[in-house]
Structures are given as C-alpha cells and as structure tokens.
PDB file of C-alpha atoms and ligand atoms in Angstrom:
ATOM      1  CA  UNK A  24       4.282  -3.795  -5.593  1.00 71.00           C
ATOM      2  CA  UNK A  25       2.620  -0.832  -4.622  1.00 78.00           C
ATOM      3  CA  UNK A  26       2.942   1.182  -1.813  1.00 88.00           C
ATOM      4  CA  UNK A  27       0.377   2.626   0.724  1.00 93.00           C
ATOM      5  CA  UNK A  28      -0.594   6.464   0.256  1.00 97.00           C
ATOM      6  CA  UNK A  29       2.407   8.391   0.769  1.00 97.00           C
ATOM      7  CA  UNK A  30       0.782  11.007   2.667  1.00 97.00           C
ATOM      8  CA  UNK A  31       3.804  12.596   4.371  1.00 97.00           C
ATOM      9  CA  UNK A  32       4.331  14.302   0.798  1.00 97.00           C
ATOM     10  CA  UNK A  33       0.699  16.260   1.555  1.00 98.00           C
ATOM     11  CA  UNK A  34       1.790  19.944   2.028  1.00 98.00           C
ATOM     12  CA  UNK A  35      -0.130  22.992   2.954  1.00 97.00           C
ATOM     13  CA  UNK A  36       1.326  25.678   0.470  1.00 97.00           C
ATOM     14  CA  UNK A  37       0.729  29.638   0.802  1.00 97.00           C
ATOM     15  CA  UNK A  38       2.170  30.828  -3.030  1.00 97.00           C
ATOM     16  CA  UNK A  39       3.871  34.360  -2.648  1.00 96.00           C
ATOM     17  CA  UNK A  40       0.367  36.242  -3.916  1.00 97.00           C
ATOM     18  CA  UNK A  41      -1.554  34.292  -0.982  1.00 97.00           C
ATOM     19  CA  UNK A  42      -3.174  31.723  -2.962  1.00 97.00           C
ATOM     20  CA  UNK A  43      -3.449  28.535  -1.080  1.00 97.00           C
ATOM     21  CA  UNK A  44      -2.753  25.333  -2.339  1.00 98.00           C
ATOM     22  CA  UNK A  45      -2.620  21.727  -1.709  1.00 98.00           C
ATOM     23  CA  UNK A  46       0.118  19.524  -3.105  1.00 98.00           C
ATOM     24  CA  UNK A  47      -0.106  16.042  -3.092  1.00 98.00           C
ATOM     25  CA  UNK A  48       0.255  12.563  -4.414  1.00 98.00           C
ATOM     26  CA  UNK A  49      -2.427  12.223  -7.289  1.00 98.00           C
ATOM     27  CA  UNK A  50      -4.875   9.483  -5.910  1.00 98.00           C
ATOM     28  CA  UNK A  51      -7.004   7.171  -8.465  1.00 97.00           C
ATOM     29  CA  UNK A  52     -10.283   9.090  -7.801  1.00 97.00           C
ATOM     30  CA  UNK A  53      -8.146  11.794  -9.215  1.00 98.00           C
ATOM     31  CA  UNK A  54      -9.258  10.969 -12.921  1.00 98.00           C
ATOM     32  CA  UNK A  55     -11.769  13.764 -13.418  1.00 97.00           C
ATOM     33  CA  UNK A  56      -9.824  16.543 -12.662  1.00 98.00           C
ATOM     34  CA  UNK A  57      -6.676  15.093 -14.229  1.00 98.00           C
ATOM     35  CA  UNK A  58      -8.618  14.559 -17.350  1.00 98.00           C
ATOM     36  CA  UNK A  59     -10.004  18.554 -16.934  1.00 97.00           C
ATOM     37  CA  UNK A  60      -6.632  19.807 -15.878  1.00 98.00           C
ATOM     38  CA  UNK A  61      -5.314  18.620 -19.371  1.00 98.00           C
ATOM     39  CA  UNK A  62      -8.398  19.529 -21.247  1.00 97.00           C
ATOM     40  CA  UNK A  63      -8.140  22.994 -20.249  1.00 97.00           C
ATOM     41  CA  UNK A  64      -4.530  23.348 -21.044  1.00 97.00           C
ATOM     42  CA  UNK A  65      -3.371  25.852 -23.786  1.00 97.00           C
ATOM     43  CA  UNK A  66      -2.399  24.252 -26.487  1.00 96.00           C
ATOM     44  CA  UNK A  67       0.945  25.576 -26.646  1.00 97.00           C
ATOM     45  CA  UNK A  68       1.489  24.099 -22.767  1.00 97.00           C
ATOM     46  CA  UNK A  69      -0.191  21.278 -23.599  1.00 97.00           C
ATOM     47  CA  UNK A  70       2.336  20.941 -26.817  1.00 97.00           C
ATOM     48  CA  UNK A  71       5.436  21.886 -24.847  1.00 97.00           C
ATOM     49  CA  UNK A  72       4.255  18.944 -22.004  1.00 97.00           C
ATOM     50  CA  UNK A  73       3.430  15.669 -24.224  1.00 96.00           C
ATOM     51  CA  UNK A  74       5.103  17.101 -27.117  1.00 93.00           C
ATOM     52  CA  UNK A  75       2.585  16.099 -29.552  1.00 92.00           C
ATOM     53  CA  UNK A  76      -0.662  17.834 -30.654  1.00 87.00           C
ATOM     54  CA  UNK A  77      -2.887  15.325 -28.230  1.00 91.00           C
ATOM     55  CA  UNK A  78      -6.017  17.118 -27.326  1.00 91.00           C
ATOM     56  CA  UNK A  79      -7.278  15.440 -23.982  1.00 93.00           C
ATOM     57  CA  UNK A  80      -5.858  11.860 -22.136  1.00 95.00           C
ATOM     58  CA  UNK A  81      -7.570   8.829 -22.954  1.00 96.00           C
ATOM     59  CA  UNK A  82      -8.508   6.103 -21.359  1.00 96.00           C
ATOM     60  CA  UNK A  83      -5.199   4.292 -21.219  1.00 97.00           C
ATOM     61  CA  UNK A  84      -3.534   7.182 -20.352  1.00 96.00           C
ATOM     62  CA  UNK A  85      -5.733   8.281 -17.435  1.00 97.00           C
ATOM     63  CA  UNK A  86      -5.526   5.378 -15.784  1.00 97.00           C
ATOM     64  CA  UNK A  87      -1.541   5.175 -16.295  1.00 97.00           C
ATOM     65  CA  UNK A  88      -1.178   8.721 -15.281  1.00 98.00           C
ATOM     66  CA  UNK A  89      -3.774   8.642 -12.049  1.00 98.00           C
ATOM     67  CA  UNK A  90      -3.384   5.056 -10.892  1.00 98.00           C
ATOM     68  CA  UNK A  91       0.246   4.917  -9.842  1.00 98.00           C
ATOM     69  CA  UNK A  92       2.456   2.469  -7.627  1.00 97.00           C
ATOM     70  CA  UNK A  93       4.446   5.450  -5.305  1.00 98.00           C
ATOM     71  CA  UNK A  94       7.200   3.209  -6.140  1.00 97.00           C
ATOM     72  CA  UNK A  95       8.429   2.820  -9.727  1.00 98.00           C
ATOM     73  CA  UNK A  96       6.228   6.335 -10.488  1.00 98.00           C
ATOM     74  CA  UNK A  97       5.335   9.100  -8.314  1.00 98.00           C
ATOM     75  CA  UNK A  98       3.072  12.036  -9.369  1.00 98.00           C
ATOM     76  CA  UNK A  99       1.984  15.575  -7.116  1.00 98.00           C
ATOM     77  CA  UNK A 100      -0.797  17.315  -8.167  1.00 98.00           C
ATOM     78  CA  UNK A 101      -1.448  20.861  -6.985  1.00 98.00           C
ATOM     79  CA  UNK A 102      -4.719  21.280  -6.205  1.00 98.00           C
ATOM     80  CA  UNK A 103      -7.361  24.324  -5.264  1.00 98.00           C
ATOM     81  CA  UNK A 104     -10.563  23.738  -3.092  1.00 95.00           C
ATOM     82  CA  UNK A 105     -13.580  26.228  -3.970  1.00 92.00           C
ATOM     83  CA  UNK A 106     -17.084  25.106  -2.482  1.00 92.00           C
ATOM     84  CA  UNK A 107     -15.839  22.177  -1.131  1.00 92.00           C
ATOM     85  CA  UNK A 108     -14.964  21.385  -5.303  1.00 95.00           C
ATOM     86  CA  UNK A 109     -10.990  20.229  -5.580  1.00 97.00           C
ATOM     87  CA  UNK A 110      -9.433  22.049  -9.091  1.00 98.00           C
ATOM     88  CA  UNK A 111      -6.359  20.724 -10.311  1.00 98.00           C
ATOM     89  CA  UNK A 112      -3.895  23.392 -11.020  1.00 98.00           C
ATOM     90  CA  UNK A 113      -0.500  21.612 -11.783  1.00 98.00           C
ATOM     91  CA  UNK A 114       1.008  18.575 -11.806  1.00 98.00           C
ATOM     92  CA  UNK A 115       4.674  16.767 -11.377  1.00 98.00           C
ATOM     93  CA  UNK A 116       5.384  13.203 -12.270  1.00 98.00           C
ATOM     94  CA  UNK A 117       8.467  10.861 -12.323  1.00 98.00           C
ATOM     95  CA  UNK A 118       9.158   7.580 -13.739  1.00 98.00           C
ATOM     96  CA  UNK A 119      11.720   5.373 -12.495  1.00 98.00           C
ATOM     97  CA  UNK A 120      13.821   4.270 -15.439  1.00 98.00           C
ATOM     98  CA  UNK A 121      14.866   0.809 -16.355  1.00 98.00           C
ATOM     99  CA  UNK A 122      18.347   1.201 -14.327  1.00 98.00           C
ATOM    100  CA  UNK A 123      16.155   1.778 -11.113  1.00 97.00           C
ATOM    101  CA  UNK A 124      18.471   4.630  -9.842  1.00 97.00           C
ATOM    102  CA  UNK A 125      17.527   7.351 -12.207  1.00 98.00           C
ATOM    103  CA  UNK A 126      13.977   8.548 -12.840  1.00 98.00           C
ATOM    104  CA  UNK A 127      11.912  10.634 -15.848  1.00 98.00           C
ATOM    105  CA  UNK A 128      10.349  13.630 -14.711  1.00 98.00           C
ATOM    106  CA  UNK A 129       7.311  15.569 -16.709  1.00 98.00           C
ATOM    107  CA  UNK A 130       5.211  18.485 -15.385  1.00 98.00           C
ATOM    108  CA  UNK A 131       2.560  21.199 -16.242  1.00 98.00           C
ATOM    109  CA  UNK A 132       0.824  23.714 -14.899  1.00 98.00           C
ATOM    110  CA  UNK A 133      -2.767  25.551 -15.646  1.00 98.00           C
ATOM    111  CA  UNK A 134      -2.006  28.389 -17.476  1.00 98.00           C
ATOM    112  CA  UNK A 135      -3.805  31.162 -15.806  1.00 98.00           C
ATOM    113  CA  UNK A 136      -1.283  29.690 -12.537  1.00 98.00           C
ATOM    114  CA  UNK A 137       1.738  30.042 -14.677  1.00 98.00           C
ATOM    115  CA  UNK A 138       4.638  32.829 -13.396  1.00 97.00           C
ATOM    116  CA  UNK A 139       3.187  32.113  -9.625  1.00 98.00           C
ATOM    117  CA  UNK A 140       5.550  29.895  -8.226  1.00 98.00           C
ATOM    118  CA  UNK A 141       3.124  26.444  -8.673  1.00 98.00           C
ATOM    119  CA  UNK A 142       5.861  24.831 -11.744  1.00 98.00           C
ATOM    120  CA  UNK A 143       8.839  25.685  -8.364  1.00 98.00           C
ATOM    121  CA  UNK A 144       6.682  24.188  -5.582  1.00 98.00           C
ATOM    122  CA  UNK A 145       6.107  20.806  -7.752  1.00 98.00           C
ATOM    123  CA  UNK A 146       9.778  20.577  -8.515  1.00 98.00           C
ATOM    124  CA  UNK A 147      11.011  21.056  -5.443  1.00 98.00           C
ATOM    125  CA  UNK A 148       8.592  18.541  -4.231  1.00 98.00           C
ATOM    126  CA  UNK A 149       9.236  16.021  -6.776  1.00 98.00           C
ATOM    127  CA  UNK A 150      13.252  16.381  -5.908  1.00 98.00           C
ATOM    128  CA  UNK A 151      12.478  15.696  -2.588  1.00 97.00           C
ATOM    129  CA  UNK A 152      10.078  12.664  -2.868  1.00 98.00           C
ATOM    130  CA  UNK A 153      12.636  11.161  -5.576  1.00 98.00           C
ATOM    131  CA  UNK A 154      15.747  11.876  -2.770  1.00 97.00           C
ATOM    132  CA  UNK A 155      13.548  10.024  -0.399  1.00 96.00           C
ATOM    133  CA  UNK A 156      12.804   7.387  -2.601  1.00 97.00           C
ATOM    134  CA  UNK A 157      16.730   6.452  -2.643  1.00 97.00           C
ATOM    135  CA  UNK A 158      16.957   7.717  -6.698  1.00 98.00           C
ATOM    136  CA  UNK A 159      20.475   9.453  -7.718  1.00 98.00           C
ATOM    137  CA  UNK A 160      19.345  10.930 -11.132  1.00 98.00           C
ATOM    138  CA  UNK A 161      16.315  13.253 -12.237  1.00 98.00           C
ATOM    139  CA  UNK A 162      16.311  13.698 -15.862  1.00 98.00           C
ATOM    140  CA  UNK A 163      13.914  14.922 -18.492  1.00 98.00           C
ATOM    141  CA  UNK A 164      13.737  16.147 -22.256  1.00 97.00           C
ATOM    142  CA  UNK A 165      12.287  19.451 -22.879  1.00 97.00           C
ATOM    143  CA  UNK A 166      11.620  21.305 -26.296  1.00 97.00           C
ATOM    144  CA  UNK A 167      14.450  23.832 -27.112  1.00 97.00           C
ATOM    145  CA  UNK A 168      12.105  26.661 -27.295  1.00 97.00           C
ATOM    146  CA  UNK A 169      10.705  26.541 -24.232  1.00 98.00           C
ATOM    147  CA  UNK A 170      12.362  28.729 -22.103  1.00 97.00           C
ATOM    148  CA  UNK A 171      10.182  29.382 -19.369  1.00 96.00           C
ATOM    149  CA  UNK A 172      10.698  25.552 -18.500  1.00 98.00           C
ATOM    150  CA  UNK A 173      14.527  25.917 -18.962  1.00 98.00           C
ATOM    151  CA  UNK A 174      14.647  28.845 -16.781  1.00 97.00           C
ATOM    152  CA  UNK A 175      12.551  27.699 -14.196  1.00 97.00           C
ATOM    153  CA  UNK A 176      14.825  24.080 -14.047  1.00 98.00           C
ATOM    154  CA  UNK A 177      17.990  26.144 -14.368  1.00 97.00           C
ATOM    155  CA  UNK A 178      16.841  27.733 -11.426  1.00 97.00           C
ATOM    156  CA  UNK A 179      16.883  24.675  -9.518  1.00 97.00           C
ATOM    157  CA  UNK A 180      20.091  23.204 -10.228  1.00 97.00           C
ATOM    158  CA  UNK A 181      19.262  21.384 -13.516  1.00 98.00           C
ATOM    159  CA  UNK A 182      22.074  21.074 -16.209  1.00 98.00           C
ATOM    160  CA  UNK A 183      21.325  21.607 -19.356  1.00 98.00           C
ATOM    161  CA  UNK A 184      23.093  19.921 -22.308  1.00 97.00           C
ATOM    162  CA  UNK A 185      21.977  19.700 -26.131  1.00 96.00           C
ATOM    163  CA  UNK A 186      21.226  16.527 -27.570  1.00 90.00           C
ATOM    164  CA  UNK A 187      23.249  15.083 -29.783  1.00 89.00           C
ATOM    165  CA  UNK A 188      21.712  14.919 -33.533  1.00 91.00           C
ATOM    166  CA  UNK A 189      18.524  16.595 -32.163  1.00 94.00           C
ATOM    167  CA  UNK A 190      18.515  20.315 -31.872  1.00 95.00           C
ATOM    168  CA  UNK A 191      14.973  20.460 -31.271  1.00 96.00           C
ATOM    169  CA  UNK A 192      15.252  19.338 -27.655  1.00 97.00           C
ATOM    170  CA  UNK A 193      17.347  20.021 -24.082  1.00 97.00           C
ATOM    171  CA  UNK A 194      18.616  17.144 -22.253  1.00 97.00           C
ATOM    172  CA  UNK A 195      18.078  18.042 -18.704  1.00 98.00           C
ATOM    173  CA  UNK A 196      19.294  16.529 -15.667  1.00 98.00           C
ATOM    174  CA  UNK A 197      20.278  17.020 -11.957  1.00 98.00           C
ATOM    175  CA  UNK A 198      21.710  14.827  -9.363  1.00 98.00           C
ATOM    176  CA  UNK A 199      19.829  13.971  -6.388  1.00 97.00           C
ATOM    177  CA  UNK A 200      23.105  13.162  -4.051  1.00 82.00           C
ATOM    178  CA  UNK A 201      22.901  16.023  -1.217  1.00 70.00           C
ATOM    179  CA  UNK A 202      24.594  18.762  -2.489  1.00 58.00           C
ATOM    180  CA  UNK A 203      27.531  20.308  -0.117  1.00 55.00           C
ATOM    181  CA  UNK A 204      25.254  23.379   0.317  1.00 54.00           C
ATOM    182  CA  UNK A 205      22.472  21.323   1.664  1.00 51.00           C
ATOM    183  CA  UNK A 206      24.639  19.644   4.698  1.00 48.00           C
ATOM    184  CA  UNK A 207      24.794  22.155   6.625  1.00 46.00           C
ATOM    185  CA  UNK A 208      21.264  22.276   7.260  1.00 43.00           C
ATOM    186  CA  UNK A 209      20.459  18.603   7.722  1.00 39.00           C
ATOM    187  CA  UNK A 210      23.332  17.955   9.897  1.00 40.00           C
ATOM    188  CA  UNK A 211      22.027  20.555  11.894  1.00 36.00           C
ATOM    189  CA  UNK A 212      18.311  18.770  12.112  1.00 35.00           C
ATOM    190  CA  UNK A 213      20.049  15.178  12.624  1.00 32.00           C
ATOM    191  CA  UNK A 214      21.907  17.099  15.403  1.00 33.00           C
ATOM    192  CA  UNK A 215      18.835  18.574  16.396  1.00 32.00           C
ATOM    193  CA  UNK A 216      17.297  14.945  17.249  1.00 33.00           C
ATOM    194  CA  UNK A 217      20.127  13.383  19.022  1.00 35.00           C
ATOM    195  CA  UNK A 218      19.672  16.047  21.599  1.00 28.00           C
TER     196      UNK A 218
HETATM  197  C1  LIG B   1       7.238  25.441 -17.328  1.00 65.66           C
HETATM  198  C2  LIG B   1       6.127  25.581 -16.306  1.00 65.66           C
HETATM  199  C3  LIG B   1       5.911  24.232 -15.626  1.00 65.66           C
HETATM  200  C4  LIG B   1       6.526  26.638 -15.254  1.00 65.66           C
HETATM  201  O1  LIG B   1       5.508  26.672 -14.264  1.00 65.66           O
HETATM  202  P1  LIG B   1       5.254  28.026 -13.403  1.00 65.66           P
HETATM  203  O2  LIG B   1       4.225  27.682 -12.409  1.00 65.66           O
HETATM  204  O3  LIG B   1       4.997  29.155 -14.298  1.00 65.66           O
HETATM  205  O4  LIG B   1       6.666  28.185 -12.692  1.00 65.66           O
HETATM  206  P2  LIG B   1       7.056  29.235 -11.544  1.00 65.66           P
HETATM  207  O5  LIG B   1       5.989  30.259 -11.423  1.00 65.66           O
HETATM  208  O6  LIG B   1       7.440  28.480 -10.351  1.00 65.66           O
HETATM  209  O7  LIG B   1       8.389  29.866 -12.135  1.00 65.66           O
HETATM  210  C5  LIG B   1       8.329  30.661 -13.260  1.00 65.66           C
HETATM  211  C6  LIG B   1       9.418  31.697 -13.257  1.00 65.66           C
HETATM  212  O8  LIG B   1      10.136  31.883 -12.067  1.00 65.66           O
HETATM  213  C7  LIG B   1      11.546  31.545 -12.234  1.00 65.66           C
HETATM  214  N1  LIG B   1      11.943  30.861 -11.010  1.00 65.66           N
HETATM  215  C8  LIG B   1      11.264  29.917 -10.371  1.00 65.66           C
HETATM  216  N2  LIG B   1      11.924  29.537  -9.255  1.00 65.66           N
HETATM  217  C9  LIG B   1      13.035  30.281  -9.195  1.00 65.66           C
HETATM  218  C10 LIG B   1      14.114  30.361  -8.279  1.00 65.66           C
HETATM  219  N3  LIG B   1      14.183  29.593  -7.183  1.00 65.66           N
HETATM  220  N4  LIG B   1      15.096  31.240  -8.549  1.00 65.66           N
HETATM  221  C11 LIG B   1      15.051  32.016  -9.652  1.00 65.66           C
HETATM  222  N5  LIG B   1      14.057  31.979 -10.546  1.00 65.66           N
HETATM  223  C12 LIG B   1      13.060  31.122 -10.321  1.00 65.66           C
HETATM  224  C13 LIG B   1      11.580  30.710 -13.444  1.00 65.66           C
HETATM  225  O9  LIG B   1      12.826  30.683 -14.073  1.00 65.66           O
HETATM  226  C14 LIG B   1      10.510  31.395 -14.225  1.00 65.66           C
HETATM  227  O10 LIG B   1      10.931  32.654 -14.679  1.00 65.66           O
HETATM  228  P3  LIG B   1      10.947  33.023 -16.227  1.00 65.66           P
HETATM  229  O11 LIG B   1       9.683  32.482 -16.831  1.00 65.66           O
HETATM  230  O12 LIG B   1      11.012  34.494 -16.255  1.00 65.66           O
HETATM  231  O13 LIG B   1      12.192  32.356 -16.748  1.00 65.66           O
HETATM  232  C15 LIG B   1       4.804  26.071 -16.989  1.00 65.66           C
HETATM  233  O14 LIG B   1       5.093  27.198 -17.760  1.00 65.66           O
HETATM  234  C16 LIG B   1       4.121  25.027 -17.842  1.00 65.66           C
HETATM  235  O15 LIG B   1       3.318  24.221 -17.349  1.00 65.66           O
HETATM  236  N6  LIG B   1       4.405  24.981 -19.153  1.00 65.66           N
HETATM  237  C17 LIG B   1       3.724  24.045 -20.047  1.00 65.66           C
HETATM  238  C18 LIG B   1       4.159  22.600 -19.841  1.00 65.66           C
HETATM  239  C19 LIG B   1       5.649  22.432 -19.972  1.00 65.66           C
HETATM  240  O16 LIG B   1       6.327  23.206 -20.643  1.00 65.66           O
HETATM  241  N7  LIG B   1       6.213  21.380 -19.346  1.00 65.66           N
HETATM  242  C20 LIG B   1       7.634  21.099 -19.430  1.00 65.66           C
HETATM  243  C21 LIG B   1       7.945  19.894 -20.205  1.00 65.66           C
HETATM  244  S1  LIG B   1       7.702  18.401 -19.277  1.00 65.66           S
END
C-alpha cells in the first residue's frame, strides 16, 4: 500500500559552489520535468543510466518512474527553482527487491551539474531513506567503463566486485547496517534526547 508523502526526506541543500538545491521525494505532478530531465540528458549519461540507447521515457515508464509507493520504491529528485519554474537536475531511485530486505538503486544527474557534488547529495540521501526504511542491502549494476560512477560510489562505501561471465558491468553493493564509525555519533544524539 502506499504511503503518505514522506516529507521529512525534503532537504534544503547549499552545494560547495553556492548553488541551492532542493532534494526531495519525486511527486506524481513530477512527470514534466522528469520527462525533460531525461530528454536533456547526454547521450552518453543517458547510456551509462538505462543502459540502452532509449531517447526519452514513455508513457509506461513515466508513470512507473514518477508515481511511486515510498514503500517498495523510493525516488529523490534534485530540483532548482528559477522564476518560480522547478528544473530537475538529478535524480536517485531504489527498488525494493523480491527478498524485501535488499533494494536496486539507479541515479543520474544533468550534465552541466555533473563534478558538483548533486550525484553525492542523492546517494547519501537515498542511503539514508533506505536505512530508515528498515532495508540491509543497496545494490546496483553499473557499466565497467564508467568510472566517474565507480568513483563517486567507491567514495561512499560501495564494494565493487566483477560479475561473473560479464565483464561489461560492476556489481556494486553496500550494506546499510550502521557501520562502527557511524555509532559514535548517533549514540551521542540518542544520548542527547534522554537528557
Ligand atoms: C555518476 C554521476 C551520477 C555522478 O554525479 P555527480 O553529480 O557528478 O557526482 P559528484 O559531483 O557528487 O561527485 C563526482 C566526483 O566527486 C567524487 N566524490 C564525491 N563524493 C566524494 C567523497 N565523499 N569523497 C571523495 N570523493 C568524492 C567522485 O568520486 C567524483 O570524482 P571523479 O569523477 O573524479 O571520480 C553522474 O556523472 C551521472 O549522472 N552520470 C550519468 C548516469 C550514470 O552514470 N548513472 C549511473 C548508473 S545507474
């Protein structure tokens, strides 16, 4: 069943060159610039993302990727507000697999956004919705070549593994457990409350 608007996942971001941006669960009146964001892809990043030569999202598609549940699939756009017009810039999406403990993530940002921190702000903010969501597993397949991706996931904690029979593609995957180095700082918060 779906759930209500998660709206605790709306964040106010400042990226390190002062842009601001809004990041937040895509909504279904979200189908224009969904269907724009993709359109104006390059077609390398659009490539590298569906891993096909698909041009623009169709019907079907749109309404798969923009009406979602916030339960079984979860999606953040990043967005940018010029005369009161809302651009989307970037985009993070997970799919809980059939075990219902590990998910599917996917993600792409605008080119001309690229190298400015948007690709790290959806990830981390993906992690964290899937964490809250109870799932153990984030996991995704990305083309071999593309580095920028497998830099940018190595960064944050991803493993990286070759797939058997298939050297075309990177398994990737990271556990969503709370890592040792993360403790600290939420036993401090949960301390923080009790007093
Ligand atoms: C891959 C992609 C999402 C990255 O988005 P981005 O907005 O450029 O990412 P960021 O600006 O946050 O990070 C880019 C750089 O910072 C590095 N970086 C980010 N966070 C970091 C951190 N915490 N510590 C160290 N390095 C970090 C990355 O490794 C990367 O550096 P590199 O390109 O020199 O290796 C983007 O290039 C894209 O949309 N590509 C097309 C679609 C695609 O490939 N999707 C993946 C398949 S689903």
């Amino acid at each position: 069943m779906a759930k209500p608007y998660p709206s605790e996942l709306v964040q106010r971001v400042t990226l390190r060159d002062g842009a601001r941006v809004v990041m937040r669960p895509i909504r279904p009146e979200d189908r224009q610039i969904e269907k724009e964001f993709v359109q104006g892809l390059s077609d390398e990043s659009r490539y590298f993302r569906f891993m096909s030569a698909l041009r623009e999202l169709n019907d079907t598609m749109l309404n798969r990727f923009t009406q979602i549940d916030y339960d079984q699939q979860m999606a953040l756009i990043a967005v940018v507000c010029e005369n009161a017009q809302e651009t989307e810039i970037g985009v993070a999406r997970y799919v809980v697999n059939a075990d219902g403990t590990s998910c599917e993530f996917a993600i792409a940002v605008a080119d001309a956004w690229q190298q400015r921190g948007v690709g790290s702000m959806l990830i981390l903010g993906l992690v964290e919705a899937a964490r809250a969501r109870g799932l153990q597993i984030m996991e995704g397949i990305v083309m071999a070549g593309n580095h920028k991706m497998l830099g940018l996931m190595n960064a944050h904690g991803f493993s990286i593994r070759s797939e058997p029979g298939d050297a075309s593609v990177k398994h990737l995957t990271k556990l969503l457990a709370v890592s040792p180095t993360d403790a600290p700082r939420i036993s401090k918060s949960a301390a923080a409350d009790v007093n």
